[in-house]
Every structure is written in C-alpha cells, then in structure tokens.
PDB file of C-alpha atoms in Angstrom:
ATOM      1  CA  UNK A1285     108.527  84.936  99.436  1.00 83.00           C
ATOM      2  CA  UNK A1286     107.165  88.371  99.373  1.00 89.00           C
ATOM      3  CA  UNK A1287     105.717  89.422 103.058  1.00 92.00           C
ATOM      4  CA  UNK A1288     102.992  92.033 102.353  1.00 96.00           C
ATOM      5  CA  UNK A1289     100.824  93.974 105.091  1.00 97.00           C
ATOM      6  CA  UNK A1290      97.341  95.727 104.084  1.00 98.00           C
ATOM      7  CA  UNK A1291      96.100  98.260 106.512  1.00 98.00           C
ATOM      8  CA  UNK A1292      92.712  99.858 106.310  1.00 97.00           C
ATOM      9  CA  UNK A1293      90.243 100.486 109.038  1.00 96.00           C
ATOM     10  CA  UNK A1294      87.462  99.445 106.492  1.00 95.00           C
ATOM     11  CA  UNK A1295      87.425  95.729 107.019  1.00 96.00           C
ATOM     12  CA  UNK A1296      85.762  95.114 103.590  1.00 96.00           C
ATOM     13  CA  UNK A1297      87.989  97.521 101.680  1.00 95.00           C
ATOM     14  CA  UNK A1298      91.242  95.948 103.242  1.00 97.00           C
ATOM     15  CA  UNK A1299      89.971  92.469 102.554  1.00 97.00           C
ATOM     16  CA  UNK A1300      89.121  93.531  98.713  1.00 96.00           C
ATOM     17  CA  UNK A1301      92.597  95.109  98.548  1.00 97.00           C
ATOM     18  CA  UNK A1302      94.669  91.985  99.778  1.00 97.00           C
ATOM     19  CA  UNK A1303      92.358  89.974  97.512  1.00 97.00           C
ATOM     20  CA  UNK A1304      93.444  91.855  94.261  1.00 97.00           C
ATOM     21  CA  UNK A1305      97.097  91.831  95.455  1.00 98.00           C
ATOM     22  CA  UNK A1306      97.016  88.093  96.028  1.00 97.00           C
ATOM     23  CA  UNK A1307      95.562  87.876  92.433  1.00 97.00           C
ATOM     24  CA  UNK A1308      98.154  89.811  90.480  1.00 97.00           C
ATOM     25  CA  UNK A1309     101.063  88.176  92.316  1.00 97.00           C
ATOM     26  CA  UNK A1310      99.518  84.632  91.576  1.00 96.00           C
ATOM     27  CA  UNK A1311      99.526  85.786  87.939  1.00 95.00           C
ATOM     28  CA  UNK A1312     103.073  86.872  88.299  1.00 95.00           C
ATOM     29  CA  UNK A1313     103.938  83.677  89.998  1.00 94.00           C
ATOM     30  CA  UNK A1314     105.271  85.386  92.881  1.00 93.00           C
ATOM     31  CA  UNK A1315     104.871  83.514  96.173  1.00 92.00           C
ATOM     32  CA  UNK A1316     103.411  85.910  98.952  1.00 94.00           C
ATOM     33  CA  UNK A1317     102.231  85.971 102.632  1.00 95.00           C
ATOM     34  CA  UNK A1318      99.675  88.826 103.066  1.00 97.00           C
ATOM     35  CA  UNK A1319      98.458  89.893 106.372  1.00 97.00           C
ATOM     36  CA  UNK A1320      95.640  92.396 106.816  1.00 98.00           C
ATOM     37  CA  UNK A1321      95.545  94.801 109.662  1.00 98.00           C
ATOM     38  CA  UNK A1322      92.420  97.127 110.681  1.00 97.00           C
ATOM     39  CA  UNK A1323      94.458  99.934 112.378  1.00 97.00           C
ATOM     40  CA  UNK A1324      97.815 101.567 112.497  1.00 96.00           C
ATOM     41  CA  UNK A1325      98.513 100.197 116.001  1.00 95.00           C
ATOM     42  CA  UNK A1326      97.660  96.770 115.121  1.00 96.00           C
ATOM     43  CA  UNK A1327     100.363  97.088 112.217  1.00 95.00           C
ATOM     44  CA  UNK A1328     102.785  98.524 114.437  1.00 93.00           C
ATOM     45  CA  UNK A1329     102.361  95.815 117.265  1.00 92.00           C
ATOM     46  CA  UNK A1330     102.919  93.013 114.647  1.00 90.00           C
ATOM     47  CA  UNK A1331     106.292  91.001 115.168  1.00 82.00           C
ATOM     48  CA  UNK A1332     106.295  90.076 111.441  1.00 86.00           C
ATOM     49  CA  UNK A1333     108.470  91.770 109.073  1.00 82.00           C
ATOM     50  CA  UNK A1334     107.076  92.981 105.808  1.00 90.00           C
ATOM     51  CA  UNK A1335     108.634  94.166 102.354  1.00 90.00           C
ATOM     52  CA  UNK A1336     105.703  96.065 101.137  1.00 95.00           C
ATOM     53  CA  UNK A1337     103.077  97.941 103.333  1.00 96.00           C
ATOM     54  CA  UNK A1338      99.900  99.240 101.749  1.00 97.00           C
ATOM     55  CA  UNK A1339      98.363 101.747 103.930  1.00 96.00           C
ATOM     56  CA  UNK A1340      95.149 103.645 104.176  1.00 96.00           C
ATOM     57  CA  UNK A1341      95.693 107.352 104.909  1.00 95.00           C
ATOM     58  CA  UNK A1342      92.142 108.421 106.550  1.00 93.00           C
ATOM     59  CA  UNK A1343      91.695 105.906 109.539  1.00 94.00           C
ATOM     60  CA  UNK A1344      90.197 106.556 113.058  1.00 91.00           C
ATOM     61  CA  UNK A1345      92.780 106.888 115.836  1.00 89.00           C
ATOM     62  CA  UNK A1346      96.340 106.332 114.493  1.00 92.00           C
ATOM     63  CA  UNK A1347      95.971 107.644 110.839  1.00 93.00           C
ATOM     64  CA  UNK A1348      97.975 106.234 107.738  1.00 94.00           C
ATOM     65  CA  UNK A1349     100.459 109.203 107.851  1.00 94.00           C
ATOM     66  CA  UNK A1350     101.155 109.049 111.355  1.00 94.00           C
ATOM     67  CA  UNK A1351     101.474 105.131 111.382  1.00 95.00           C
ATOM     68  CA  UNK A1352     104.079 105.782 108.342  1.00 94.00           C
ATOM     69  CA  UNK A1353     106.376 107.983 110.299  1.00 90.00           C
ATOM     70  CA  UNK A1354     106.408 105.410 113.324  1.00 90.00           C
ATOM     71  CA  UNK A1355     107.078 102.599 110.539  1.00 87.00           C
ATOM     72  CA  UNK A1356     109.667 104.617 109.137  1.00 81.00           C
ATOM     73  CA  UNK A1357     111.661 105.042 112.629  1.00 76.00           C
ATOM     74  CA  UNK A1358     111.924 101.252 112.763  1.00 71.00           C
ATOM     75  CA  UNK A1359     111.864  99.997 109.426  1.00 63.00           C
ATOM     76  CA  UNK A1360     113.235 102.530 106.974  1.00 60.00           C
ATOM     77  CA  UNK A1361     113.849 100.356 104.145  1.00 67.00           C
ATOM     78  CA  UNK A1362     110.315  99.124 103.394  1.00 81.00           C
ATOM     79  CA  UNK A1363     108.250 100.157 100.602  1.00 91.00           C
ATOM     80  CA  UNK A1364     105.418 102.191 101.827  1.00 94.00           C
ATOM     81  CA  UNK A1365     102.112 102.262  99.410  1.00 96.00           C
ATOM     82  CA  UNK A1366      99.711 104.925 100.289  1.00 96.00           C
ATOM     83  CA  UNK A1367      95.943 104.344  99.252  1.00 94.00           C
ATOM     84  CA  UNK A1368      93.562 107.366  99.698  1.00 93.00           C
ATOM     85  CA  UNK A1369      90.380 108.657  98.358  1.00 90.00           C
ATOM     86  CA  UNK A1370      92.022 112.111  98.557  1.00 89.00           C
ATOM     87  CA  UNK A1371      95.048 113.827  96.713  1.00 89.00           C
ATOM     88  CA  UNK A1372      95.493 115.945  99.698  1.00 90.00           C
ATOM     89  CA  UNK A1373      98.268 114.148 101.254  1.00 88.00           C
ATOM     90  CA  UNK A1374     100.528 113.566  97.983  1.00 88.00           C
ATOM     91  CA  UNK A1375     103.005 116.171  99.446  1.00 86.00           C
ATOM     92  CA  UNK A1376     103.331 114.568 103.118  1.00 87.00           C
ATOM     93  CA  UNK A1377     103.777 111.161 101.607  1.00 87.00           C
ATOM     94  CA  UNK A1378     107.196 112.336 100.353  1.00 82.00           C
ATOM     95  CA  UNK A1379     108.154 113.196 103.874  1.00 83.00           C
ATOM     96  CA  UNK A1380     108.262 109.495 104.354  1.00 86.00           C
ATOM     97  CA  UNK A1381     109.499 108.410 101.318  1.00 83.00           C
ATOM     98  CA  UNK A1382     106.423 106.691 100.034  1.00 90.00           C
ATOM     99  CA  UNK A1383     107.071 104.264  97.038  1.00 91.00           C
ATOM    100  CA  UNK A1384     103.527 105.042  95.417  1.00 94.00           C
ATOM    101  CA  UNK A1385     100.455 107.081  95.996  1.00 95.00           C
ATOM    102  CA  UNK A1386      97.174 105.303  94.718  1.00 95.00           C
ATOM    103  CA  UNK A1387      93.746 106.799  94.616  1.00 94.00           C
ATOM    104  CA  UNK A1388      90.730 105.160  95.676  1.00 92.00           C
ATOM    105  CA  UNK A1389      89.053 103.320  93.942  1.00 92.00           C
ATOM    106  CA  UNK A1390      92.106 101.621  92.829  1.00 94.00           C
ATOM    107  CA  UNK A1391      92.273 100.578  89.011  1.00 94.00           C
ATOM    108  CA  UNK A1392      93.450  97.030  88.618  1.00 94.00           C
ATOM    109  CA  UNK A1393      95.948  97.992  85.769  1.00 95.00           C
ATOM    110  CA  UNK A1394      97.538 100.825  88.091  1.00 95.00           C
ATOM    111  CA  UNK A1395      97.854  98.196  91.112  1.00 97.00           C
ATOM    112  CA  UNK A1396      99.475  95.650  88.687  1.00 96.00           C
ATOM    113  CA  UNK A1397     101.834  98.421  87.461  1.00 96.00           C
ATOM    114  CA  UNK A1398     102.806  99.267  91.321  1.00 96.00           C
ATOM    115  CA  UNK A1399     103.008  95.459  92.156  1.00 96.00           C
ATOM    116  CA  UNK A1400     105.461  94.944  89.402  1.00 95.00           C
ATOM    117  CA  UNK A1401     107.657  97.918  89.945  1.00 93.00           C
ATOM    118  CA  UNK A1402     107.672  96.818  93.812  1.00 92.00           C
ATOM    119  CA  UNK A1403     108.487  93.198  93.187  1.00 91.00           C
ATOM    120  CA  UNK A1404     111.253  94.467  90.939  1.00 87.00           C
ATOM    121  CA  UNK A1405     112.983  96.606  93.611  1.00 83.00           C
ATOM    122  CA  UNK A1406     112.569  94.071  96.571  1.00 81.00           C
ATOM    123  CA  UNK A1407     114.229  91.595  94.308  1.00 76.00           C
ATOM    124  CA  UNK A1408     117.139  93.740  93.550  1.00 69.00           C
ATOM    125  CA  UNK A1409     117.574  94.145  97.291  1.00 64.00           C
ATOM    126  CA  UNK A1410     117.119  90.315  98.125  1.00 61.00           C
ATOM    127  CA  UNK A1411     119.734  89.022  95.625  1.00 67.00           C
ATOM    128  CA  UNK A1412     122.839  89.413  97.585  1.00 80.00           C
ATOM    129  CA  UNK A1413     123.847  86.056  98.959  1.00 86.00           C
ATOM    130  CA  UNK A1414     126.696  84.035 100.292  1.00 90.00           C
ATOM    131  CA  UNK A1415     127.615  80.427  99.496  1.00 89.00           C
ATOM    132  CA  UNK A1416     128.361  78.266 102.650  1.00 90.00           C
ATOM    133  CA  UNK A1417     129.120  74.319 102.914  1.00 86.00           C
ATOM    134  CA  UNK A1418     127.589  71.967 104.942  1.00 85.00           C
ATOM    135  CA  UNK A1419     128.182  68.088 104.532  1.00 81.00           C
ATOM    136  CA  UNK A1420     129.931  68.398 101.187  1.00 75.00           C
ATOM    137  CA  UNK A1421     126.936  70.525  99.888  1.00 78.00           C
ATOM    138  CA  UNK A1422     126.656  74.216  99.060  1.00 83.00           C
ATOM    139  CA  UNK A1423     124.092  76.459  99.714  1.00 84.00           C
ATOM    140  CA  UNK A1424     123.000  79.908  98.836  1.00 82.00           C
ATOM    141  CA  UNK A1425     122.012  82.235 101.832  1.00 89.00           C
ATOM    142  CA  UNK A1426     120.297  85.248 100.825  1.00 86.00           C
ATOM    143  CA  UNK A1427     121.403  87.963 103.258  1.00 90.00           C
ATOM    144  CA  UNK A1428     117.985  89.935 103.021  1.00 85.00           C
ATOM    145  CA  UNK A1429     116.513  86.796 104.648  1.00 85.00           C
ATOM    146  CA  UNK A1430     118.737  86.478 107.525  1.00 93.00           C
ATOM    147  CA  UNK A1431     118.146  88.260 110.921  1.00 95.00           C
ATOM    148  CA  UNK A1432     121.537  87.529 112.501  1.00 97.00           C
ATOM    149  CA  UNK A1433     124.442  84.820 112.936  1.00 97.00           C
ATOM    150  CA  UNK A1434     125.079  83.408 115.933  1.00 96.00           C
ATOM    151  CA  UNK A1435     128.465  81.911 116.672  1.00 94.00           C
ATOM    152  CA  UNK A1436     128.686  78.837 118.789  1.00 92.00           C
ATOM    153  CA  UNK A1437     132.390  77.682 118.549  1.00 89.00           C
ATOM    154  CA  UNK A1438     133.087  76.650 115.060  1.00 88.00           C
ATOM    155  CA  UNK A1439     129.440  76.170 114.385  1.00 94.00           C
ATOM    156  CA  UNK A1440     127.362  79.473 112.787  1.00 95.00           C
ATOM    157  CA  UNK A1441     123.509  79.442 113.336  1.00 96.00           C
ATOM    158  CA  UNK A1442     122.258  81.551 110.562  1.00 95.00           C
ATOM    159  CA  UNK A1443     118.615  82.754 111.975  1.00 95.00           C
ATOM    160  CA  UNK A1444     116.231  83.885 109.431  1.00 90.00           C
ATOM    161  CA  UNK A1445     112.581  83.802 108.147  1.00 79.00           C
ATOM    162  CA  UNK A1446     112.904  80.432 107.073  1.00 74.00           C
ATOM    163  CA  UNK A1447     114.044  79.337 110.532  1.00 86.00           C
ATOM    164  CA  UNK A1448     117.915  78.200 111.568  1.00 91.00           C
ATOM    165  CA  UNK A1449     120.426  76.835 109.150  1.00 91.00           C
ATOM    166  CA  UNK A1450     123.539  75.479 110.846  1.00 93.00           C
ATOM    167  CA  UNK A1451     127.114  75.134 109.292  1.00 94.00           C
ATOM    168  CA  UNK A1452     130.703  75.175 110.075  1.00 92.00           C
ATOM    169  CA  UNK A1453     132.640  78.226 109.382  1.00 90.00           C
ATOM    170  CA  UNK A1454     135.299  80.555 111.178  1.00 87.00           C
ATOM    171  CA  UNK A1455     133.705  83.707 112.423  1.00 85.00           C
ATOM    172  CA  UNK A1456     136.732  85.862 111.267  1.00 86.00           C
ATOM    173  CA  UNK A1457     136.097  84.766 107.502  1.00 90.00           C
ATOM    174  CA  UNK A1458     132.290  85.376 107.976  1.00 93.00           C
ATOM    175  CA  UNK A1459     132.855  88.635 109.524  1.00 92.00           C
ATOM    176  CA  UNK A1460     135.161  89.892 106.522  1.00 91.00           C
ATOM    177  CA  UNK A1461     132.557  88.454 103.986  1.00 92.00           C
ATOM    178  CA  UNK A1462     129.843  90.359 105.402  1.00 93.00           C
ATOM    179  CA  UNK A1463     131.643  93.884 105.142  1.00 89.00           C
ATOM    180  CA  UNK A1464     129.676  96.180 103.704  1.00 86.00           C
ATOM    181  CA  UNK A1465     126.545  93.934 103.442  1.00 88.00           C
ATOM    182  CA  UNK A1466     124.556  95.670 106.031  1.00 90.00           C
ATOM    183  CA  UNK A1467     125.853  93.337 109.077  1.00 95.00           C
ATOM    184  CA  UNK A1468     127.453  94.415 112.466  1.00 95.00           C
ATOM    185  CA  UNK A1469     129.335  92.292 115.216  1.00 96.00           C
ATOM    186  CA  UNK A1470     127.735  93.768 118.224  1.00 96.00           C
ATOM    187  CA  UNK A1471     128.820  90.844 120.418  1.00 96.00           C
ATOM    188  CA  UNK A1472     131.415  88.069 120.295  1.00 94.00           C
ATOM    189  CA  UNK A1473     128.739  85.844 119.606  1.00 95.00           C
ATOM    190  CA  UNK A1474     126.683  87.757 117.221  1.00 96.00           C
ATOM    191  CA  UNK A1475     126.668  89.164 113.746  1.00 96.00           C
ATOM    192  CA  UNK A1476     123.272  91.256 113.351  1.00 97.00           C
ATOM    193  CA  UNK A1477     121.565  92.404 110.059  1.00 95.00           C
ATOM    194  CA  UNK A1478     120.907  96.021 110.540  1.00 94.00           C
ATOM    195  CA  UNK A1479     117.850  95.957 108.507  1.00 89.00           C
ATOM    196  CA  UNK A1480     115.929  94.134 111.277  1.00 92.00           C
ATOM    197  CA  UNK A1481     117.068  96.205 114.238  1.00 93.00           C
ATOM    198  CA  UNK A1482     113.942  97.812 115.924  1.00 88.00           C
ATOM    199  CA  UNK A1483     115.231  99.481 119.225  1.00 91.00           C
ATOM    200  CA  UNK A1484     118.543  99.406 121.181  1.00 94.00           C
ATOM    201  CA  UNK A1485     120.315 100.761 124.215  1.00 95.00           C
ATOM    202  CA  UNK A1486     123.971 100.079 125.761  1.00 95.00           C
ATOM    203  CA  UNK A1487     123.106  96.676 126.811  1.00 96.00           C
ATOM    204  CA  UNK A1488     120.930  94.720 124.074  1.00 97.00           C
ATOM    205  CA  UNK A1489     119.078  95.403 120.761  1.00 97.00           C
ATOM    206  CA  UNK A1490     115.618  94.281 119.877  1.00 95.00           C
ATOM    207  CA  UNK A1491     114.644  92.896 116.437  1.00 94.00           C
ATOM    208  CA  UNK A1492     111.544  93.281 114.400  1.00 88.00           C
ATOM    209  CA  UNK A1493     110.536  89.836 115.453  1.00 88.00           C
ATOM    210  CA  UNK A1494     111.053  90.706 119.239  1.00 91.00           C
ATOM    211  CA  UNK A1495     114.281  88.610 119.732  1.00 94.00           C
ATOM    212  CA  UNK A1496     116.675  90.225 121.963  1.00 96.00           C
ATOM    213  CA  UNK A1497     120.665  90.299 121.356  1.00 97.00           C
ATOM    214  CA  UNK A1498     123.437  91.453 123.686  1.00 97.00           C
ATOM    215  CA  UNK A1499     125.403  94.308 122.858  1.00 97.00           C
ATOM    216  CA  UNK A1500     129.008  94.256 123.979  1.00 97.00           C
ATOM    217  CA  UNK A1501     130.219  97.410 126.062  1.00 96.00           C
ATOM    218  CA  UNK A1502     133.350  97.567 123.848  1.00 96.00           C
ATOM    219  CA  UNK A1503     131.285  97.231 120.692  1.00 96.00           C
ATOM    220  CA  UNK A1504     128.608  99.811 121.478  1.00 96.00           C
ATOM    221  CA  UNK A1505     130.114 102.738 119.815  1.00 95.00           C
ATOM    222  CA  UNK A1506     130.988 100.804 116.649  1.00 95.00           C
ATOM    223  CA  UNK A1507     127.457  99.591 116.481  1.00 96.00           C
ATOM    224  CA  UNK A1508     125.968 103.059 116.944  1.00 94.00           C
ATOM    225  CA  UNK A1509     128.428 104.353 114.089  1.00 93.00           C
ATOM    226  CA  UNK A1510     127.261 101.474 111.967  1.00 93.00           C
ATOM    227  CA  UNK A1511     123.249 101.635 112.119  1.00 91.00           C
ATOM    228  CA  UNK A1512     123.822 105.559 111.551  1.00 88.00           C
ATOM    229  CA  UNK A1513     125.613 104.727 108.434  1.00 85.00           C
ATOM    230  CA  UNK A1514     122.971 102.242 107.367  1.00 83.00           C
ATOM    231  CA  UNK A1515     120.114 104.749 107.995  1.00 77.00           C
ATOM    232  CA  UNK A1516     121.796 107.263 105.769  1.00 71.00           C
ATOM    233  CA  UNK A1517     122.410 104.434 103.196  1.00 61.00           C
ATOM    234  CA  UNK A1518     126.056 104.555 103.316  1.00 45.00           C
ATOM    235  CA  UNK A1519     126.524 100.845 103.872  1.00 41.00           C
TER     236      UNK A1519
END
C-alpha cells in the first residue's frame, strides 16, 4: 500500500491532483491511500506516515519550501514532488533533495512518468523482509512497514501500519537479524525502526504516529550514533 499526501492551499487544485494521481495508480494496479491537505501546517500536524508528498510551493502562511525543510527534519527519506507555476524555485528544491519538480498545469504524461519512477523507488525500499513463524506457518514481515518490535518475554509484537502481529522469537536472534537494516534497540523491550523516529531526548523518542517509546539511559549514546548514521545514509 502506497501512502500519498497532496498539499495545496487551493482546494480545487488539490482535489484535482489527488484525483489524477489515484486514476494513474489505479491503471497501474498500485493500491494507495491519498490524503489531501490545504496548508503546510496541516500536513506537518498529521500523524500519518507518507511515502510520497506532492507539495505546492506557493501557499499562504507556511509555503511549500519551508514546509519541505520541516518535513526533511523529521522524515528525511520521503519522496518530495514539488508542484509550481514558476521555475524560480528549481534550485531551492535541490536543497531539500526533491524527487521531482513539476510545472503547473501538470501534464498527465509527465505525472504518469513521475509516479512510475516513484513507485519503483518505494518498492525497492520496501522489499526487505524477515520471515517469522506462528502456529506452524511462515509469514513475511516487510521491515519498511514496521514501526517497532516490542519484546514481551518470549513473545514479539511487531507494531506496523497493518496493526500488531505477534509471534514467538528470541530477542537476541531478532536483534542480530535486524543489524544493518535501520533498527536499533533503544530499550530492553523495544527495537525501533529509525525511519519513523520524529523527535527524541534522553528519556524517550516519539514516532511519526505519535507513539512514545522509552530510551534506556545506558543505550542513549548508542541510539544517538545509530540515528546519525542512518540520517547520513550509512546504515
């Protein structure tokens, strides 16, 4: 499932773009959830996590470029697609690592090309998985969809976009399996996907969806090192 945000302070334009995107992805047979936002602040306040963000640049209040910089501070791996009636901001878009820059009115052919590339890129990211066992059955858990693993004795709860999936596993084995895959053990009870970390301090971290997870005092320095490496693309 692809999660997409469309942000434009012109309501009709926002709705029109969302409709176009859905139509193209339906043709491609790519399941998606699309949310519409009418200001940068509204987008930033959302607790949902998006794979692709279509962002108008010229908006009242918090403009698209400022919004993008704030998005990058908390979600550095999202695909940002700028939409503007002006070419004046093309070079600014490089500063926030924009995926594409589309000029209004957006041509259907160009939009389709951008979406195909974006879907390919997100699919490449989301293909990493682990195989777990429950009730004599094997199941793939795609790591890109997992917010964090919670340890309860011999039981592991995988908290993700689709809810919670519980299975039996030794935490040591899981921790080794997740090495180099963007997860860090910030507490004896939690292995967190760094992709979804919004803010943190010495006591806890907050995920994009608003959930709070404790950080053990003795694990804080290792957590800081891990998230800095992740942000630099070294994990």
